[in-house]
Short mmCIF file of C-alpha atoms in Angstrom, two decimals:
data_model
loop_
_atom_site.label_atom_id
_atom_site.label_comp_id
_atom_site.label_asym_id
_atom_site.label_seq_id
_atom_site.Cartn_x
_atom_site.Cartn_y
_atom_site.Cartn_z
CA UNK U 1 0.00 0.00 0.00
CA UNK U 2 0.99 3.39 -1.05
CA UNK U 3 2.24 6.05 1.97
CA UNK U 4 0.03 8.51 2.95
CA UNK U 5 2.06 11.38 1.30
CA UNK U 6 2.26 9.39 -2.19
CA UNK U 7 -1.55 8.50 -2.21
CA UNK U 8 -3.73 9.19 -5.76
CA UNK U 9 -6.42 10.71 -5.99
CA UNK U 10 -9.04 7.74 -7.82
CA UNK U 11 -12.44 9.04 -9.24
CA UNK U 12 -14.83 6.00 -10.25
CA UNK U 13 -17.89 6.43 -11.93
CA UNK U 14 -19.94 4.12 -14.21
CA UNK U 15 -23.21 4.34 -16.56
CA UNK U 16 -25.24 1.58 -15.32
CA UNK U 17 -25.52 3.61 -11.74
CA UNK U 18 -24.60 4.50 -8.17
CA UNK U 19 -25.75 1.31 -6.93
CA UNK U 20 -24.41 -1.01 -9.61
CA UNK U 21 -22.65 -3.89 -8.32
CA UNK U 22 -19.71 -2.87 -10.77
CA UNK U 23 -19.35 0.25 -9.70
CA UNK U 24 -18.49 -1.21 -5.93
CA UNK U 25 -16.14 -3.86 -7.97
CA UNK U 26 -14.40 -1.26 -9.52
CA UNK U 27 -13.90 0.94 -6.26
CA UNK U 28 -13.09 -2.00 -4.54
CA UNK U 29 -10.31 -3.50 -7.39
CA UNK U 30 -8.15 -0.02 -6.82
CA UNK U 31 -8.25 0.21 -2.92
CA UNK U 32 -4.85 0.38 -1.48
CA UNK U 33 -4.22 2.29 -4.75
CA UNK U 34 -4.79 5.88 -3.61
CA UNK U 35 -8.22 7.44 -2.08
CA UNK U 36 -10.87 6.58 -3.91
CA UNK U 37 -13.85 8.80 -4.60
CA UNK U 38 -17.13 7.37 -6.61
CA UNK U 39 -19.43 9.61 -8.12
CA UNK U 40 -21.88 7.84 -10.59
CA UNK U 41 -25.58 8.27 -12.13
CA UNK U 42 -28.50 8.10 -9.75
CA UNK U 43 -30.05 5.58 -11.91
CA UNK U 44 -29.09 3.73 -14.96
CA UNK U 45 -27.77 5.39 -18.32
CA UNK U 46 -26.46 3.46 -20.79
CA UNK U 47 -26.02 4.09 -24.30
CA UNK U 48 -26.01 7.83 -23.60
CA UNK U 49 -22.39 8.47 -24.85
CA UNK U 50 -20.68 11.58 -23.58
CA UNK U 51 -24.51 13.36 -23.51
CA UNK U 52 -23.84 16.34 -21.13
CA UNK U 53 -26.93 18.43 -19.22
CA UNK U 54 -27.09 21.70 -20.14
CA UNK U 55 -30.53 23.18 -19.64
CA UNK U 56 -31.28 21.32 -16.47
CA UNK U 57 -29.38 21.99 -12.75
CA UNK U 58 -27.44 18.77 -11.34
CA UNK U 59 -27.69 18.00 -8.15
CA UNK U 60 -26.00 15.09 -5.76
CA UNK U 61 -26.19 13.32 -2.37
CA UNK U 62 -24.06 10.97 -0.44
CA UNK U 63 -25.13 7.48 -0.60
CA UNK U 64 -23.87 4.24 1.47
CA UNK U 65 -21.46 2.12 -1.10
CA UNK U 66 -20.11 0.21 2.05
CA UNK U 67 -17.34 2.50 2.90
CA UNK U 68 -16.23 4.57 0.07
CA UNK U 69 -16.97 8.16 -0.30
CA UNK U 70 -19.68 7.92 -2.81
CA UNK U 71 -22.11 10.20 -4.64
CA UNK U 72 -25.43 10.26 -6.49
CA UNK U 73 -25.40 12.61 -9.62
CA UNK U 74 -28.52 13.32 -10.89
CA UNK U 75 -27.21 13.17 -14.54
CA UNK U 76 -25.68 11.57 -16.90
CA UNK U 77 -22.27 10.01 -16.60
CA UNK U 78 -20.56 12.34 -17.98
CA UNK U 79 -21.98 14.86 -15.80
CA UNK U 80 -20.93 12.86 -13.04
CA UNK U 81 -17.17 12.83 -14.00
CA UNK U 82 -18.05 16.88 -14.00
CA UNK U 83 -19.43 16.99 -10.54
CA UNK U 84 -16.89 14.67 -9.11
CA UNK U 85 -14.14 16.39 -10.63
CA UNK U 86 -15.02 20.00 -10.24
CA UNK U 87 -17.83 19.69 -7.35
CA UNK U 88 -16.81 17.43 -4.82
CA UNK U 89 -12.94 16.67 -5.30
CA UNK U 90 -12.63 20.24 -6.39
CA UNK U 91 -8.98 19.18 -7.77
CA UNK U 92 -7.85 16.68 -10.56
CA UNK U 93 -7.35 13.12 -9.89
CA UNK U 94 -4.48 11.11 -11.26
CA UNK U 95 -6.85 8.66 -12.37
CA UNK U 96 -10.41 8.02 -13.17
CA UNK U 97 -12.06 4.97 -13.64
CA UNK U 98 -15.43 4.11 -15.68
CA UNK U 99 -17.17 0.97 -14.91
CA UNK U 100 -17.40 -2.31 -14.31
CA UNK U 101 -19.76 -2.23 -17.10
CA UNK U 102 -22.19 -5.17 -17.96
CA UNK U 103 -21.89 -5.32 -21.10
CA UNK U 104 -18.85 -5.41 -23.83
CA UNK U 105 -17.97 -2.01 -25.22
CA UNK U 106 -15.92 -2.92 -28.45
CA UNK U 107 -16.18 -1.63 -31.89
CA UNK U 108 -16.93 2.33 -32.94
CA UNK U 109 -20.64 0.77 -32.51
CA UNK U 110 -20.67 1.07 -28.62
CA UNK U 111 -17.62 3.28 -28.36
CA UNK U 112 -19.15 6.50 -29.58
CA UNK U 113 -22.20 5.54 -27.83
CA UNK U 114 -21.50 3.82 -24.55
CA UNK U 115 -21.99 6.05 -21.30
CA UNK U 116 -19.22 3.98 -19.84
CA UNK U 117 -16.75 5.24 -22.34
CA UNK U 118 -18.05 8.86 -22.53
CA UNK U 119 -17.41 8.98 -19.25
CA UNK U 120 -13.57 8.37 -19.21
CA UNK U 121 -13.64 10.68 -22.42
CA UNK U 122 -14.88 13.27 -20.55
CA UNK U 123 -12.24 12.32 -17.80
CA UNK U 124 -9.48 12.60 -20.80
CA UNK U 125 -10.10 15.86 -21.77
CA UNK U 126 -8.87 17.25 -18.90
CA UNK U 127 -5.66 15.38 -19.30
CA UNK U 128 -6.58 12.76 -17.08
CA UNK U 129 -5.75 9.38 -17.76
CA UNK U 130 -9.10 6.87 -17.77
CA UNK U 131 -9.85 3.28 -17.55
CA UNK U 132 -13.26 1.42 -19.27
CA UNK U 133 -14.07 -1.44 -18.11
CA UNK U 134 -16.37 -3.71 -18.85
CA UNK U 135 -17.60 -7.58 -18.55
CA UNK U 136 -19.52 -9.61 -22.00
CA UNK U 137 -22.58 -9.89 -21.34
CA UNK U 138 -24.44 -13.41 -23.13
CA UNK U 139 -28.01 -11.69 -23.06
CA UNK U 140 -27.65 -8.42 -24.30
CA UNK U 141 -30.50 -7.49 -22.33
CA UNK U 142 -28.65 -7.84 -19.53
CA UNK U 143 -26.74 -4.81 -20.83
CA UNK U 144 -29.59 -2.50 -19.96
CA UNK U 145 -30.83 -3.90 -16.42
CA UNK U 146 -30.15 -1.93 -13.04
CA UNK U 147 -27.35 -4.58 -11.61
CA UNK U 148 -28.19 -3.66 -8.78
CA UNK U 149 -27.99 -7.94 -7.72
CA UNK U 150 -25.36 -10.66 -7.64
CA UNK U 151 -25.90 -12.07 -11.05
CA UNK U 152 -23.07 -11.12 -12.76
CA UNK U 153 -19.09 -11.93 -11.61
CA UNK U 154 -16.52 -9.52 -11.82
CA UNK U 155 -13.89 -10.68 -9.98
CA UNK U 156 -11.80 -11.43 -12.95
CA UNK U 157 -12.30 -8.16 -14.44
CA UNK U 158 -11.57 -6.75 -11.31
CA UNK U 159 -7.87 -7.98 -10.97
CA UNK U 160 -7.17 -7.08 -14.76
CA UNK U 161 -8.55 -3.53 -14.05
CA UNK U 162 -5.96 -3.30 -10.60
CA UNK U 163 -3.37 -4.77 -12.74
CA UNK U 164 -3.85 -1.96 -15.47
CA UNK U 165 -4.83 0.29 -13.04
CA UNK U 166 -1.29 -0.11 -11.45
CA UNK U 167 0.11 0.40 -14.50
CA UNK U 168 -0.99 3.40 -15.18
CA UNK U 169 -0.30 4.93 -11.94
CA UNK U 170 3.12 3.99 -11.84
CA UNK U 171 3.85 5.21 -15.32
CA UNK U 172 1.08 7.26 -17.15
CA UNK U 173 -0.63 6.68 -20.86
CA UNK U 174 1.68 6.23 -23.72
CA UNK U 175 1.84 9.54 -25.89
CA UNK U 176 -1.03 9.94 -28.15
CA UNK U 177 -3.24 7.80 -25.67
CA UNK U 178 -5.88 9.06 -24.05
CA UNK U 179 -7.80 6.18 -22.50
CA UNK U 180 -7.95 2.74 -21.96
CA UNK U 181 -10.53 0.39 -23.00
CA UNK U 182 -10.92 -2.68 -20.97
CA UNK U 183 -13.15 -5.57 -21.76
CA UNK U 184 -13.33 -9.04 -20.51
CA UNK U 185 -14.53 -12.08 -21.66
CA UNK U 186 -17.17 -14.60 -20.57
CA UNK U 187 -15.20 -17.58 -19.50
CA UNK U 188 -11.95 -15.33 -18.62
CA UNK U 189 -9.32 -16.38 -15.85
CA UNK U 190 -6.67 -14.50 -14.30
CA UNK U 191 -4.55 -16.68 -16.75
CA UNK U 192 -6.43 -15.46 -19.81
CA UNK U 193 -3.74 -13.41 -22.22
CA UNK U 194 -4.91 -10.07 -22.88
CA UNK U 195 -4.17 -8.09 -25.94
CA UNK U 196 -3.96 -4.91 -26.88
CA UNK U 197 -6.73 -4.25 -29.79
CA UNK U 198 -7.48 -2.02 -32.53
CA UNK U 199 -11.50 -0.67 -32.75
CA UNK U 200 -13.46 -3.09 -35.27
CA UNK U 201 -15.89 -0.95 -37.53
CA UNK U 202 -19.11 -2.39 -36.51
CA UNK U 203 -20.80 -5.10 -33.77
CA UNK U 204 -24.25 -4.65 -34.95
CA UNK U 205 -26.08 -5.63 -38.13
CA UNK U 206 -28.45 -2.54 -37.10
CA UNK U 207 -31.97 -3.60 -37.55
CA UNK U 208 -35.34 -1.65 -37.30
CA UNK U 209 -38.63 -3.36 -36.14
CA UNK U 210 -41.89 -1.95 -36.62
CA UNK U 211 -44.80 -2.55 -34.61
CA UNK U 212 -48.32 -1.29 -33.69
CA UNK U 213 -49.96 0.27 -30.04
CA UNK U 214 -52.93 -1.15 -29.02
CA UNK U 215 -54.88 2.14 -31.07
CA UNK U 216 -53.10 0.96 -34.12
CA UNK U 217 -50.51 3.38 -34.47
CA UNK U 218 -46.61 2.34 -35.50
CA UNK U 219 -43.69 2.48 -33.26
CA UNK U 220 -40.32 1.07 -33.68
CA UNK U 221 -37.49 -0.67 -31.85
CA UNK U 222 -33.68 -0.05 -33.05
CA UNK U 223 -32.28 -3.17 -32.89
CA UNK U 224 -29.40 -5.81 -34.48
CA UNK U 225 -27.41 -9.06 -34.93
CA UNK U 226 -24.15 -9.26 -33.57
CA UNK U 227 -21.50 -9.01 -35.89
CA UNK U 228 -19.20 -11.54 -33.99
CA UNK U 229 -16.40 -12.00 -36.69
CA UNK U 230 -13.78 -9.48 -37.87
CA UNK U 231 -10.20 -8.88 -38.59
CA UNK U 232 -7.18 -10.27 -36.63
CA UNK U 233 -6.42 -7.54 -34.03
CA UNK U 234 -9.86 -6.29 -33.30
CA UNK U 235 -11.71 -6.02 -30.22
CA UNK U 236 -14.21 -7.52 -31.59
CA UNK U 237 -12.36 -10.66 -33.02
CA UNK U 238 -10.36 -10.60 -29.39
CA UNK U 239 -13.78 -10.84 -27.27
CA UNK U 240 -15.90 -13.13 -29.71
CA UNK U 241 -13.73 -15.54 -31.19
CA UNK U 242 -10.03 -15.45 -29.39
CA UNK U 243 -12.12 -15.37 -26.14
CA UNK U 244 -8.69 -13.17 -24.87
CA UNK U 245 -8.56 -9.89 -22.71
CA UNK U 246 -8.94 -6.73 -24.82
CA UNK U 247 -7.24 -3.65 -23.67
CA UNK U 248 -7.76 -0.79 -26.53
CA UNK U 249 -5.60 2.26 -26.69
CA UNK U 250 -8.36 5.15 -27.45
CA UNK U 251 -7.27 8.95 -28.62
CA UNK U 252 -9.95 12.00 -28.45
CA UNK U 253 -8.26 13.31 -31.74
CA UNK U 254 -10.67 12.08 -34.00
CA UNK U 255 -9.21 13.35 -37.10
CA UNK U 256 -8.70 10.99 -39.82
CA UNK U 257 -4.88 9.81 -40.43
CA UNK U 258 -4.54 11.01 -44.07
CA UNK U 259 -2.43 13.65 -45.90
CA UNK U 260 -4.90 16.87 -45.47
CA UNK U 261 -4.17 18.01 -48.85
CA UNK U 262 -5.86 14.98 -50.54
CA UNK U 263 -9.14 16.91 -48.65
CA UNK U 264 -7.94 20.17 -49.98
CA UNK U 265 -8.25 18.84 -53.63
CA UNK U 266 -11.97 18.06 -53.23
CA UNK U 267 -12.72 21.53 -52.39
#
């Protein structure tokens, strides 16, 4: 355990919610690590992406999370990063951490939409480094449940994310990295390999069912097939068919990697 004078300052938050057993398995897998704040959604938010409130006030309270300092934001998670940054720790951290998600978050499919990753986005704009992590889920409906119960494991992904966790304290992002983007396997053992990934294009065949209220009138469901096959190297390919650990360096410079002046010559 670190001295007192060398502690870090750890902010966790999630997207699934304050009382999310992930969350606690998150704060729990980096105590000893530094002091460890949590400040998370009131209630569950998934698939909001870095969605930030703007025309509504925030507000939080201190909730029970069997003994960490932890905090109920009524927003999004990205607002909670806010509030727990800027609010309540009214300093930096040297780390934040978003998850354990249920749920895999691989592929620009759930990265520019997961909560979980907007979250350590939001983090990584401040120059903070950030950790996503997240467990498979084999019922993607379990993705959008409150986990607030005891069906879901995540003691394995809780020694990968100390492990990376550690890592990062000790010596930082690599330039050009921003965040890191953790994601377990179904099945996975401390033993299980992981490997560092590249973002596959897609994980859903998207998919758009129509149906009909009981006065006759259409509404419709987004949904989709998993696309659980892709190139060697991809997140996707590393959850789905390697069944390995995928850790994926992430960037918030979006810009694509091409010689500008091919642009300029379209315009």
């Amino acid at each position: 355990m670190l001295k007192a004078q060398e502690m870090h300052r750890i902010l966790v938050s999630n997207d699934d919610g304050v009382y999310a057993s992930g969350l606690e398995a998150a704060a729990k897998s980096v105590r000893g690590l530094g002091e460890v704040t949590v400040a998370a959604p009131s209630g569950q938010k998934s698939g909001v992406g870095r969605s930030i409130s703007v025309f509504e006030p925030l507000r939080y309270a201190e909730v029970n999370l069997n003994g960490f300092k932890a905090y109920a934001v009524t927003g999004t998670p990205v607002d909670s990063v806010i509030i727990g940054i800027f609010a309540i720790l009214k300093e930096m951290p040297d780390l934040v951490i978003s998850g354990i998600n249920v749920g895999e978050n691989i592929s620009t499919d759930t990265v520019t939409t997961s909560g979980t990753i907007g979250a350590a986005l939001e983090a990584a704009s401040y120059g903070v480094p950030a950790i996503a992590a997240s467990i498979q889920a084999v019922d993607q409906g379990d993705k959008f449940d409150m986990h607030h119960g005891a069906k879901h494991s995540f003691d394995v992904a809780a020694l990968f994310l100390r492990r990376v966790a550690t890592r990062v304290l000790e010596h930082g992002l690599p330039e050009g990295v921003d965040l890191l983007n953790l994601n377990v396997p179904v099945g996975a053992s401390e033993e299980t390999e992981i490997k560092v990934t590249r973002l596959a294009k897609k994980i859903f065949k998207t998919t758009v069912q129509e149906r009909f209220d009981p006065r006759g009138r259409p509404y419709y469901w987004i949904d989709g097939e998993l696309i659980c096959c892709d190139e060697e190297g991809t997140d996707v390919q590393t959850i789905y068919q390697d069944k390995l650990v995928s850790l994926t360096p992430l960037s918030l410079d979006s810009t694509a990697r091409i010689d500008l002046k091919e642009i300029e010559k379209l315009f």
